[in-house]
Amino acid sequence: MFQHSPVIIDIAGLTLTKADRRRLKHPLVGGIILFARNWQDRAQLTALCASIKKIRRDVLICVDHEGGRVQRFRTDGFTHLPPMRTLGELWLKAPMQATNAATACGYVLGAELRACGVDLSFTPVLDLDFGESSVIGDRAFGRDPRVVALLAKSLMHGLLQSGMANCGKHFPGHGFVRADSHTDVPVDRRSLKAILADDAAPYQWLSTTLSSVMPAHVIYPRVDARPAGFSSKWLGDILRGRLGFGGAIFSDDLSMAGARQLDGEAVSHTDAAVAALGAGCDMVLLCNQSVGDGQDVDRLLDGLVVAQLRGQWQLQQASEERRQALLPAVPSPDWNALMALPAYLRALDLIRPLH
């Protein structure tokens, strides 16, 4: 029987606890997402990633590391990357220079993370900046979907040069709504035609380039009553069918408010995970639940086992293949060797003027 490991969990501190090690060995756990609390310095991060891989070589080590205000590791040699809006502003003055700088940002971002043992960053943001969403804001390249797609493709080229996959987010678009799905359930009342022509356009244009996609915890009631990440219409019919995307689909964090209300009712983490997997997500994230006793993480894993035995969700070989395809195909670079690479030094030269 093949193994399907769809759950991405977090860990509480700088080293693995006994509980972390037990959870990592659970067959449903396929990844770890790191946060700033898991960072002290490069030596500690590298040792942490190595200890994770010692338990499970196939575990995907992830992080939200975009640049600007969403950059988990900022000291001990990590380059301060600009917010993506800076690249969009450069585009207005020097488009080709902006694409080159975006590739440099992607390469430096990916190479530095990989030199410490991190496999994947959830980037780039493909949301459009309508000037309404504080949670997106300067994380977006800009308002024009064509500019967003071209700069994102350039950044993804840099990630590819570093040996890292990518993740476009938040499908089909989180930039139009003002509410923050971390704390609310945003509702976008536009038509499917309007969304496809604008916010979702980069996903179609980049369908052959994106390695993975993360949908938004936003409800688009003129398309489906459920948030996009729990909607088979959005994920199956539209993203995979109409837009032609064939890569992996991650849920956004199941602990966010936007994930805890389905069909007008409050749901458990397990119910949310079953709904996301049933709608077409290959993997589900549960973040910030290992802090404290971590019982919510164990409840989710136990609950998914029971739900699977009851036939409420099924193991998917295609999903597992998509997850494993996100693992780097080449060895991580040595940090000291990376610091002397001409390509890395050239990329730094392109990034410095952006600050």
XYZ file of C-alpha atoms in Angstrom:
355
model
C 0.000 0.000 0.000
C 1.418 3.402 -0.969
C 1.794 6.126 1.635
C 0.012 9.462 1.404
C 1.327 12.066 3.848
C -0.909 15.128 3.479
C -0.441 16.971 6.799
C 1.991 19.866 7.280
C 2.528 20.635 10.984
C 4.724 23.010 12.974
C 7.061 22.625 15.929
C 7.271 24.746 19.058
C 10.912 25.650 19.501
C 14.532 25.632 18.374
C 15.022 21.856 18.632
C 12.800 18.818 18.268
C 10.980 17.661 21.371
C 9.989 14.075 22.082
C 6.454 14.941 20.910
C 7.808 16.490 17.679
C 9.780 13.325 16.925
C 6.730 11.152 17.551
C 4.581 13.262 15.230
C 7.234 13.303 12.511
C 7.079 9.507 12.420
C 3.303 9.568 11.894
C 2.548 8.305 8.358
C 0.123 11.170 7.676
C 2.741 13.864 8.362
C 4.399 14.983 5.150
C 5.910 18.312 6.091
C 6.998 20.854 8.678
C 6.417 24.604 8.471
C 8.923 26.786 10.330
C 8.338 30.187 11.939
C 10.497 32.925 13.453
C 10.246 31.199 16.837
C 12.171 28.271 15.297
C 15.106 30.564 14.463
C 18.104 31.510 16.580
C 20.938 31.497 14.049
C 22.080 29.620 10.960
C 23.856 26.872 12.873
C 20.742 26.158 14.929
C 18.434 26.227 11.869
C 20.748 23.933 9.902
C 20.945 21.495 12.824
C 17.154 21.575 13.237
C 16.553 20.790 9.554
C 19.144 18.001 9.670
C 17.450 16.475 12.718
C 14.101 16.527 10.906
C 15.574 14.830 7.832
C 17.309 12.235 10.007
C 13.867 11.058 11.129
C 12.186 11.315 7.715
C 14.182 12.040 4.561
C 10.973 12.657 2.621
C 9.533 15.312 4.947
C 9.064 18.648 3.177
C 10.531 21.497 5.266
C 8.629 24.693 4.454
C 8.544 28.331 5.498
C 6.759 31.591 4.638
C 9.772 33.578 3.446
C 8.685 36.101 0.821
C 10.666 39.262 1.542
C 9.533 42.490 3.170
C 7.512 41.975 6.343
C 7.061 38.244 5.683
C 10.600 36.942 6.108
C 11.123 34.518 8.975
C 14.939 34.585 9.078
C 16.574 38.025 9.018
C 19.904 37.838 10.857
C 23.205 35.928 10.830
C 23.872 36.452 7.138
C 20.367 36.204 5.661
C 19.800 38.895 3.042
C 17.006 41.364 3.793
C 14.778 40.959 0.748
C 12.518 43.815 -0.374
C 8.715 43.577 -0.369
C 7.383 42.534 -3.767
C 5.746 45.946 -4.256
C 9.278 47.355 -4.654
C 9.755 45.185 -7.752
C 6.404 46.342 -9.096
C 7.423 49.971 -8.608
C 10.714 49.323 -10.406
C 8.742 47.803 -13.288
C 7.033 51.158 -13.857
C 10.436 52.789 -14.410
C 12.559 49.987 -15.900
C 10.607 46.815 -16.769
C 13.503 44.636 -17.882
C 15.610 45.694 -14.924
C 12.697 44.720 -12.683
C 12.465 41.208 -14.142
C 16.203 40.732 -13.645
C 15.987 41.958 -10.056
C 13.040 39.617 -9.412
C 15.100 36.654 -10.602
C 17.946 37.755 -8.339
C 15.560 37.943 -5.371
C 14.242 34.457 -6.100
C 17.725 33.006 -6.399
C 19.032 34.578 -3.178
C 15.850 33.664 -1.294
C 15.991 30.042 -2.392
C 19.752 29.536 -2.159
C 20.057 30.903 1.389
C 17.160 28.796 2.649
C 18.426 25.673 0.937
C 21.926 26.193 2.370
C 20.302 25.793 5.813
C 18.238 22.755 4.829
C 14.842 24.337 4.055
C 13.121 22.767 1.032
C 10.324 25.175 0.054
C 9.151 28.729 0.635
C 5.481 29.556 0.126
C 6.128 32.264 -2.454
C 5.343 34.146 -4.709
C 2.220 36.090 -3.764
C 0.051 36.401 -6.889
C -2.643 38.536 -5.248
C -3.381 41.884 -6.854
C -2.967 45.072 -4.831
C -6.328 46.830 -4.927
C -5.280 49.044 -2.012
C -7.911 47.436 0.242
C -6.254 44.470 1.944
C -3.897 45.231 4.821
C -2.859 41.577 5.091
C -1.686 41.593 1.443
C -0.615 45.211 0.858
C 3.041 45.475 -0.147
C 3.356 41.687 -0.356
C 1.806 42.012 -3.843
C 3.815 42.998 -6.918
C 1.084 45.376 -8.036
C -2.409 45.836 -9.428
C -1.919 44.730 -13.049
C -2.229 40.920 -13.386
C 0.148 40.949 -16.370
C 2.887 42.661 -14.358
C 2.254 40.345 -11.404
C 2.532 37.270 -13.624
C 5.729 38.392 -15.350
C 7.512 39.424 -12.153
C 6.365 36.266 -10.384
C 7.651 34.169 -13.276
C 10.997 35.954 -13.042
C 11.158 35.333 -9.291
C 10.234 31.674 -9.821
C 13.059 31.390 -12.346
C 15.455 32.480 -9.593
C 13.972 29.903 -7.221
C 14.454 27.272 -9.909
C 18.115 28.281 -10.286
C 18.535 27.676 -6.554
C 16.905 24.248 -6.803
C 13.686 25.274 -5.036
C 10.080 24.811 -6.136
C 7.463 27.560 -5.741
C 3.952 28.179 -4.442
C 1.582 30.763 -5.905
C -0.926 32.200 -3.423
C -3.755 32.928 -2.610
C -5.946 31.468 -5.373
C -8.062 32.908 -6.927
C -7.153 36.181 -5.174
C -7.160 37.707 -1.684
C -6.326 41.300 -2.618
C -9.854 42.585 -3.321
C -11.311 41.953 0.140
C -10.452 44.095 3.150
C -11.016 41.455 5.854
C -8.082 39.340 7.037
C -8.802 35.595 6.783
C -6.566 34.997 9.820
C -9.246 36.580 11.992
C -12.388 36.863 9.803
C -14.185 35.105 6.964
C -13.725 37.463 3.989
C -16.423 37.542 1.306
C -15.775 38.629 -2.294
C -19.067 39.168 -4.122
C -17.698 39.605 -7.646
C -18.696 37.321 -10.504
C -16.589 34.393 -11.707
C -16.087 36.220 -15.004
C -14.666 39.276 -13.227
C -12.333 37.210 -11.042
C -11.048 35.081 -13.921
C -10.372 38.164 -16.020
C -8.366 39.846 -13.269
C -7.215 38.163 -10.035
C -7.074 34.586 -11.330
C -5.448 35.437 -14.668
C -1.859 34.891 -13.392
C -2.744 31.312 -12.439
C -3.710 30.528 -16.019
C -0.694 32.283 -17.512
C 1.627 30.517 -15.046
C -0.112 27.118 -15.068
C 2.935 25.431 -16.630
C 5.393 27.201 -14.308
C 3.776 26.959 -10.865
C 4.914 23.986 -8.765
C 2.155 24.442 -6.199
C -0.754 26.707 -5.312
C -2.328 27.788 -2.015
C -5.987 28.852 -2.183
C -7.506 31.692 -0.186
C -9.744 31.295 2.855
C -12.151 33.650 1.084
C -15.780 32.961 0.124
C -16.846 33.930 -3.401
C -20.618 33.394 -3.042
C -21.406 33.868 -6.732
C -19.232 30.806 -7.411
C -19.535 28.641 -4.256
C -20.760 29.043 -0.678
C -17.511 27.559 0.674
C -14.094 29.274 0.796
C -11.945 28.475 -2.240
C -9.721 26.040 -0.341
C -12.747 23.883 0.531
C -14.463 24.111 -2.859
C -14.192 21.356 -5.471
C -15.605 23.837 -7.967
C -12.697 26.242 -7.411
C -9.961 23.620 -7.089
C -11.154 20.887 -9.444
C -13.379 22.522 -12.034
C -11.643 25.900 -12.285
C -7.990 25.634 -11.150
C -7.279 22.164 -12.523
C -9.921 21.957 -15.264
C -10.350 25.426 -16.718
C -6.912 26.895 -15.912
C -4.916 23.706 -16.537
C -2.912 23.576 -13.297
C -1.301 20.190 -12.617
C 0.879 20.807 -9.546
C 0.300 20.425 -5.820
C -2.420 22.255 -3.890
C -1.842 23.235 -0.245
C -4.627 24.398 2.019
C -3.893 27.604 3.860
C -3.586 27.286 7.649
C -6.547 25.353 9.047
C -6.290 27.240 12.351
C -7.216 30.542 10.677
C -10.703 31.924 11.248
C -11.430 31.656 7.527
C -11.003 27.883 7.736
C -13.096 27.272 10.854
C -16.481 28.225 9.405
C -17.964 25.988 6.709
C -21.540 26.297 5.486
C -22.230 28.731 8.320
C -21.136 26.370 11.080
C -18.030 26.187 13.242
C -15.941 23.099 12.440
C -13.006 21.272 14.004
C -9.538 21.103 12.513
C -10.287 17.522 11.441
C -13.547 18.505 9.735
C -11.739 21.334 7.946
C -8.941 18.995 6.834
C -11.382 16.379 5.537
C -13.266 19.094 3.639
C -10.063 20.501 2.125
C -8.751 17.089 1.066
C -12.152 16.173 -0.353
C -12.285 19.400 -2.342
C -8.957 18.693 -4.029
C -6.159 19.841 -1.723
C -3.165 17.514 -1.768
C -1.862 18.783 1.575
C -3.297 20.627 4.562
C -1.465 22.961 6.956
C -2.056 23.251 10.672
C 0.089 26.059 12.088
C 0.938 27.351 15.560
C -0.784 24.475 17.340
C 2.331 22.750 18.685
C 2.953 25.622 21.112
C 1.761 24.514 24.533
C 0.553 20.936 24.879
C 0.132 20.378 21.125
C -3.070 18.418 21.625
C -4.725 19.993 18.583
C -2.011 18.518 16.361
C -2.559 15.052 17.818
C -6.339 15.437 17.549
C -6.016 16.271 13.863
C -3.782 13.276 13.125
C -5.980 10.907 15.129
C -9.116 12.399 13.599
C -7.845 11.967 10.047
C -7.024 8.312 10.721
C -10.575 7.725 11.947
C -12.062 9.701 9.058
C -10.058 7.672 6.571
C -11.201 4.371 8.113
C -14.784 5.638 7.855
C -14.295 6.452 4.169
C -14.639 10.210 4.659
C -11.431 10.848 2.715
C -9.123 8.622 0.682
C -5.395 8.186 0.298
C -4.358 9.659 -3.061
C -1.254 8.410 -4.827
C -1.283 11.396 -7.207
C -1.265 13.766 -4.221
C 1.721 12.010 -2.698
C 3.578 12.184 -6.004
C 2.881 15.925 -6.186
C 4.163 16.389 -2.628
C 7.373 14.498 -3.308
C 7.902 16.445 -6.551
C 8.342 19.587 -4.411
C 11.418 18.152 -2.663
C 14.690 19.565 -4.072
C 16.248 17.329 -6.714
C 19.836 18.465 -6.084
C 21.847 18.618 -2.826
C 21.770 21.757 -0.678
C 24.677 24.169 -1.204
C 27.196 24.774 1.557
C 26.664 28.255 3.037
C 30.325 29.296 2.875
C 30.649 28.046 -0.691
C 27.437 29.888 -1.630
C 28.853 33.163 -0.305
C 31.661 32.980 -2.877
C 29.594 31.910 -5.897
C 29.722 34.509 -8.696
C 26.020 34.023 -9.466
C 25.108 34.700 -5.831
C 27.326 37.788 -5.605
C 25.879 39.150 -8.840
C 22.360 38.586 -7.525
C 23.208 40.518 -4.344
C 24.424 43.422 -6.489
C 21.022 43.508 -8.208
C 19.100 43.420 -4.917
C 21.022 46.125 -2.975
C 19.630 49.114 -4.936
C 16.076 47.976 -4.115
C 16.377 49.002 -0.440
